[in-house]
XYZ file of C-alpha atoms in Angstrom:
347
model
C -3.892 -4.467 6.329
C -2.196 -3.434 3.132
C -0.803 -5.073 0.091
C 2.286 -4.619 -2.016
C 3.113 -6.903 -4.889
C 6.167 -9.087 -5.377
C 6.400 -7.359 -8.764
C 5.194 -3.883 -7.872
C 6.219 -2.487 -11.251
C 3.191 -4.197 -12.781
C 0.914 -1.681 -11.116
C 3.143 1.350 -11.263
C 3.806 1.044 -14.970
C 0.082 1.043 -15.675
C -0.184 4.622 -14.551
C 3.260 6.099 -15.041
C 6.929 5.106 -14.851
C 7.641 4.386 -11.202
C 10.461 6.002 -9.267
C 13.148 3.471 -8.344
C 13.462 1.976 -4.886
C 15.619 4.166 -2.678
C 17.890 1.795 -0.700
C 19.375 2.552 2.688
C 22.531 4.581 2.375
C 24.549 7.176 4.196
C 25.141 9.892 1.554
C 28.782 10.556 2.388
C 29.426 11.281 -1.244
C 26.351 13.477 -1.696
C 27.110 16.817 -3.311
C 27.298 19.798 -1.012
C 24.644 21.546 -3.116
C 22.057 19.098 -1.847
C 22.832 20.047 1.715
C 22.811 23.765 1.043
C 19.313 23.452 -0.344
C 17.896 22.321 2.987
C 15.062 24.464 4.298
C 16.062 25.178 7.889
C 12.932 24.691 9.963
C 12.875 25.218 13.707
C 13.578 21.902 15.447
C 10.437 20.406 16.975
C 10.347 17.996 19.841
C 10.720 14.574 18.288
C 8.549 13.097 20.983
C 5.568 15.241 19.987
C 3.311 13.190 17.772
C 5.618 10.196 17.339
C 7.480 7.678 19.449
C 10.874 6.047 19.433
C 11.697 2.724 17.843
C 12.751 0.889 20.984
C 9.152 0.016 21.880
C 7.972 -1.015 18.398
C 7.198 -4.729 18.437
C 8.193 -7.208 15.753
C 11.537 -5.672 14.795
C 14.904 -7.375 14.633
C 17.849 -5.541 16.089
C 19.348 -4.712 12.678
C 16.041 -3.131 11.643
C 15.725 -1.226 14.893
C 19.249 0.210 14.603
C 18.640 1.530 11.095
C 15.246 2.982 11.952
C 16.735 4.738 14.971
C 19.246 6.343 12.578
C 16.342 7.591 10.456
C 15.036 9.331 13.546
C 18.330 10.690 14.798
C 19.968 11.627 11.456
C 16.959 12.294 9.242
C 16.274 11.929 5.526
C 16.799 14.651 2.963
C 13.846 15.169 0.622
C 14.312 17.282 -2.485
C 11.400 18.404 -4.687
C 11.553 17.142 -8.283
C 13.324 19.378 -10.754
C 10.363 19.627 -13.110
C 9.684 23.339 -12.893
C 6.312 22.768 -11.236
C 7.456 22.567 -7.626
C 9.446 25.781 -7.423
C 7.572 26.897 -4.303
C 8.851 23.870 -2.380
C 12.304 23.653 -0.904
C 14.359 20.698 0.249
C 13.654 19.561 3.788
C 15.269 17.150 6.207
C 12.758 14.960 8.048
C 13.409 12.915 11.156
C 11.096 9.906 10.995
C 9.563 8.449 14.129
C 7.006 5.715 14.574
C 3.462 7.067 14.704
C 1.942 4.241 16.731
C 0.018 1.102 15.896
C -3.181 1.115 13.884
C -5.843 -1.556 13.752
C -5.203 -4.487 11.409
C -8.762 -4.421 10.096
C -8.031 -3.983 6.398
C -8.193 -0.186 6.600
C -4.621 0.331 7.764
C -3.402 2.142 4.625
C -5.977 4.832 5.236
C -5.786 4.975 9.040
C -1.982 5.135 8.840
C -2.186 7.855 6.169
C -4.629 9.769 8.339
C -2.129 9.837 11.211
C 0.823 10.599 8.944
C -1.096 13.543 7.442
C -1.995 14.992 10.825
C -5.475 13.564 11.255
C -7.399 16.339 9.509
C -9.332 13.909 7.264
C -10.692 10.642 8.647
C -9.703 7.283 7.191
C -13.065 6.539 5.610
C -13.042 9.839 3.745
C -9.487 9.144 2.563
C -10.687 5.830 1.128
C -13.581 7.520 -0.689
C -11.369 10.247 -2.114
C -8.829 7.662 -3.273
C -11.499 5.750 -5.200
C -13.007 8.957 -6.576
C -9.590 10.066 -7.859
C -9.047 6.659 -9.468
C -12.426 6.693 -11.203
C -11.945 10.225 -12.511
C -8.477 9.486 -13.869
C -9.592 6.162 -15.354
C -12.404 7.937 -17.182
C -9.942 10.278 -18.883
C -7.321 7.594 -19.648
C -6.615 6.596 -23.235
C -7.446 3.035 -24.290
C -3.885 1.739 -23.913
C -3.582 3.124 -20.384
C -6.955 1.709 -19.423
C -5.976 -1.735 -20.697
C -2.753 -1.590 -18.701
C -4.661 -0.705 -15.534
C -7.146 -3.529 -16.106
C -4.295 -5.993 -16.662
C -2.633 -4.948 -13.408
C -5.874 -5.328 -11.451
C -6.574 -8.706 -13.017
C -3.061 -9.847 -12.116
C -3.620 -8.933 -8.457
C -7.192 -10.020 -7.816
C -8.180 -12.486 -10.555
C -4.862 -14.225 -11.293
C -4.390 -16.888 -13.928
C -4.264 -19.995 -11.758
C -2.293 -21.882 -14.380
C 0.765 -19.700 -13.749
C 2.616 -17.973 -10.946
C 3.261 -20.985 -8.728
C 6.994 -20.458 -8.840
C 6.430 -17.227 -6.901
C 3.316 -17.869 -4.811
C 2.384 -20.864 -2.686
C -1.191 -19.591 -2.325
C -3.057 -17.356 -4.766
C -6.293 -15.519 -4.054
C -9.272 -14.637 -6.217
C -11.433 -11.754 -4.999
C -15.161 -11.608 -5.733
C -17.849 -9.112 -4.726
C -21.187 -10.324 -3.387
C -23.993 -7.805 -3.187
C -25.253 -7.811 0.404
C -28.833 -7.925 -0.885
C -28.090 -11.219 -2.681
C -26.656 -13.189 0.253
C -29.823 -15.158 1.007
C -30.230 -16.136 -2.633
C -26.570 -17.160 -2.801
C -26.891 -19.288 0.318
C -29.982 -20.959 -1.104
C -28.213 -21.798 -4.379
C -25.211 -23.215 -2.524
C -27.474 -25.360 -0.348
C -29.195 -26.777 -3.432
C -25.848 -28.016 -4.753
C -24.960 -29.481 -1.361
C -28.261 -31.386 -1.323
C -27.308 -32.812 -4.706
C -24.160 -34.254 -3.145
C -21.545 -31.570 -3.854
C -18.986 -30.749 -1.170
C -19.850 -27.492 0.633
C -16.707 -25.557 -0.365
C -16.882 -26.690 -3.989
C -20.562 -25.686 -4.109
C -19.726 -22.256 -2.651
C -16.870 -21.804 -5.138
C -19.166 -22.663 -8.047
C -22.004 -20.318 -7.043
C -19.773 -17.402 -6.084
C -17.786 -17.594 -9.331
C -21.023 -17.814 -11.322
C -23.010 -15.042 -9.611
C -20.536 -12.623 -7.993
C -18.482 -9.830 -9.529
C -14.809 -10.661 -10.158
C -12.331 -7.911 -9.346
C -10.678 -7.841 -12.758
C -10.900 -4.278 -14.128
C -11.052 -0.640 -13.087
C -14.814 -0.572 -12.561
C -14.824 -3.587 -10.242
C -11.650 -2.371 -8.470
C -13.443 0.871 -7.556
C -16.337 -1.124 -6.061
C -13.863 -3.332 -4.205
C -11.680 -0.529 -2.840
C -14.696 1.276 -1.375
C -15.336 -1.642 0.992
C -14.275 -0.747 4.535
C -15.904 -3.608 6.445
C -18.835 -1.425 7.451
C -22.524 -2.425 7.451
C -23.008 0.455 5.018
C -20.895 -1.236 2.334
C -22.842 -2.295 -0.754
C -20.760 -5.438 -1.264
C -19.139 -8.171 0.793
C -15.715 -9.512 -0.183
C -15.526 -13.212 -1.023
C -12.010 -14.697 -1.143
C -11.190 -17.973 -2.884
C -7.758 -19.356 -2.002
C -5.943 -21.790 -4.268
C -2.793 -23.848 -4.201
C -1.288 -25.494 -7.243
C -3.365 -28.577 -6.403
C -6.660 -26.679 -6.504
C -9.136 -24.963 -4.161
C -7.757 -24.506 -0.646
C -10.488 -22.531 1.121
C -13.454 -20.218 0.677
C -13.689 -17.141 2.921
C -17.371 -16.244 2.739
C -17.014 -13.214 5.038
C -20.456 -13.764 6.525
C -20.139 -10.983 9.074
C -19.219 -8.496 6.332
C -16.235 -7.131 8.243
C -13.548 -7.743 5.628
C -12.190 -4.529 4.112
C -10.321 -4.027 0.854
C -6.584 -3.855 1.511
C -4.909 -0.747 0.130
C -2.638 -1.620 -2.799
C -0.077 0.211 -4.948
C -2.819 1.658 -7.153
C -4.586 3.074 -4.108
C -1.359 4.611 -2.780
C -0.662 6.332 -6.100
C -4.231 7.640 -6.273
C -3.919 8.928 -2.710
C -0.675 10.664 -3.657
C -2.350 12.190 -6.723
C -5.383 13.372 -4.771
C -3.209 15.295 -2.313
C -0.450 16.266 -4.778
C 2.327 14.840 -2.629
C 4.699 11.911 -2.717
C 4.062 8.930 -0.453
C 7.063 6.889 0.637
C 6.549 3.393 2.016
C 9.491 2.622 4.284
C 10.010 -1.131 4.376
C 12.130 -2.852 6.998
C 13.015 -6.431 6.080
C 14.330 -8.998 8.509
C 16.942 -11.708 8.189
C 14.422 -14.160 6.730
C 14.249 -11.935 3.650
C 17.917 -12.781 3.019
C 19.121 -9.187 2.936
C 22.217 -7.860 4.627
C 22.037 -5.260 7.360
C 22.883 -2.297 5.141
C 19.923 -3.083 2.865
C 17.285 -4.106 5.395
C 15.545 -0.704 5.195
C 14.524 0.896 1.927
C 12.026 3.397 0.544
C 9.332 2.690 -2.059
C 8.320 6.034 -3.605
C 4.839 6.611 -5.028
C 4.668 9.808 -7.045
C 1.423 11.561 -7.917
C 0.307 11.785 -11.533
C -0.036 15.522 -10.985
C 2.175 18.378 -9.861
C 3.727 17.991 -6.414
C 2.390 20.840 -4.315
C 2.876 19.517 -0.760
C 5.606 17.883 1.305
C 5.717 14.061 1.266
C 4.224 11.687 3.794
C 5.793 8.453 5.015
C 4.286 5.075 5.878
C 5.984 2.118 7.540
C 5.783 -1.575 6.697
C 7.463 -4.315 8.707
C 8.653 -7.055 6.393
C 9.032 -10.709 7.223
C 10.043 -12.338 3.950
C 10.672 -11.291 0.383
C 7.779 -12.957 -1.427
C 4.646 -10.846 -1.175
C 6.900 -7.832 -0.522
C 7.226 -8.992 3.039
C 4.204 -7.698 4.899
C 0.597 -6.701 4.724
C 0.227 -3.974 7.332
C 0.921 -0.238 7.190
C 1.738 1.970 10.150
C 2.197 5.760 10.212
C 5.500 7.567 10.315
C 5.625 11.049 11.767
C 7.921 13.314 9.736
C 9.499 16.037 11.856
C 11.137 18.877 9.879
C 14.638 19.357 11.229
C 17.490 21.823 11.007
C 20.603 20.295 9.505
C 24.059 21.031 10.882
C 26.273 18.909 8.665
C 26.105 16.487 5.776
C 26.945 13.506 7.997
C 23.673 13.845 9.885
C 21.619 12.719 6.896
C 20.868 8.993 6.783
C 19.145 8.919 3.374
C 18.823 11.216 0.382
C 15.532 10.676 -1.413
């Protein structure tokens, strides 16, 4: 599973100004210069490495139609005009669905693995993402570091006095050292024996003894968790409504993994010096019209862009929470372009 925020600018602004959302549009008014810049690559078989959209489950017809146009017409990607990407040329990509990946909390990294060609496994991608974050955080100035900490706190240790106009349920993430689980259970049981309700006792002990995910250091510990027995920590999730505690997910089997968030995507982009576009397809329950049901969320690296972009897919269901929590790979096929009308989107 993955995670994008209702207000994704909170995270993006902590690292760098974010590129704007690229809405769906046919670039009929695009300048001819953009088309002339296309790097004509030999057409590959679209079916190789990616499938069509007709068999992808969970899509409404308006979403399916637009995604099929992405595959048939393609999207035009142009390298940034910053003087550092002169070796890259504009390319048209036809985007096809790269298949389902397991919804085990690791989907950002398993989807990225497929989108990148599978040369690096998902677990290594997670480790390199966290390593890049920690290195960049260590060199950040105080103001940048404070902004990053604020963004993390907003996501994983929210102020439960606010935000109820946006969220019905808010979550607090805590880290329990696997070696401490027996001691934690014992402390919870002591409170239960004193007459405290089990969930309230668990909430009290976990908040007192576990690590809150509220800054860069704790985020790095959290994002390393893949749901493996080798993880140092287990994720504890406290869910709240405006009325108070709703539930405690104690994750006793230790299988919960840290969902990839906007910070992780930007760090992944920085590590590999390439843009990552999250293609979101929102349905009718998101109250968007057909022409705007598909849009691109760009994540630019904090370094020079040296490689072509990769694309990830997210099926949306509603607007709040950015609509979904699961990433799937998109396979980007370089394509020769015949005319301007064949481009569905200019990035």
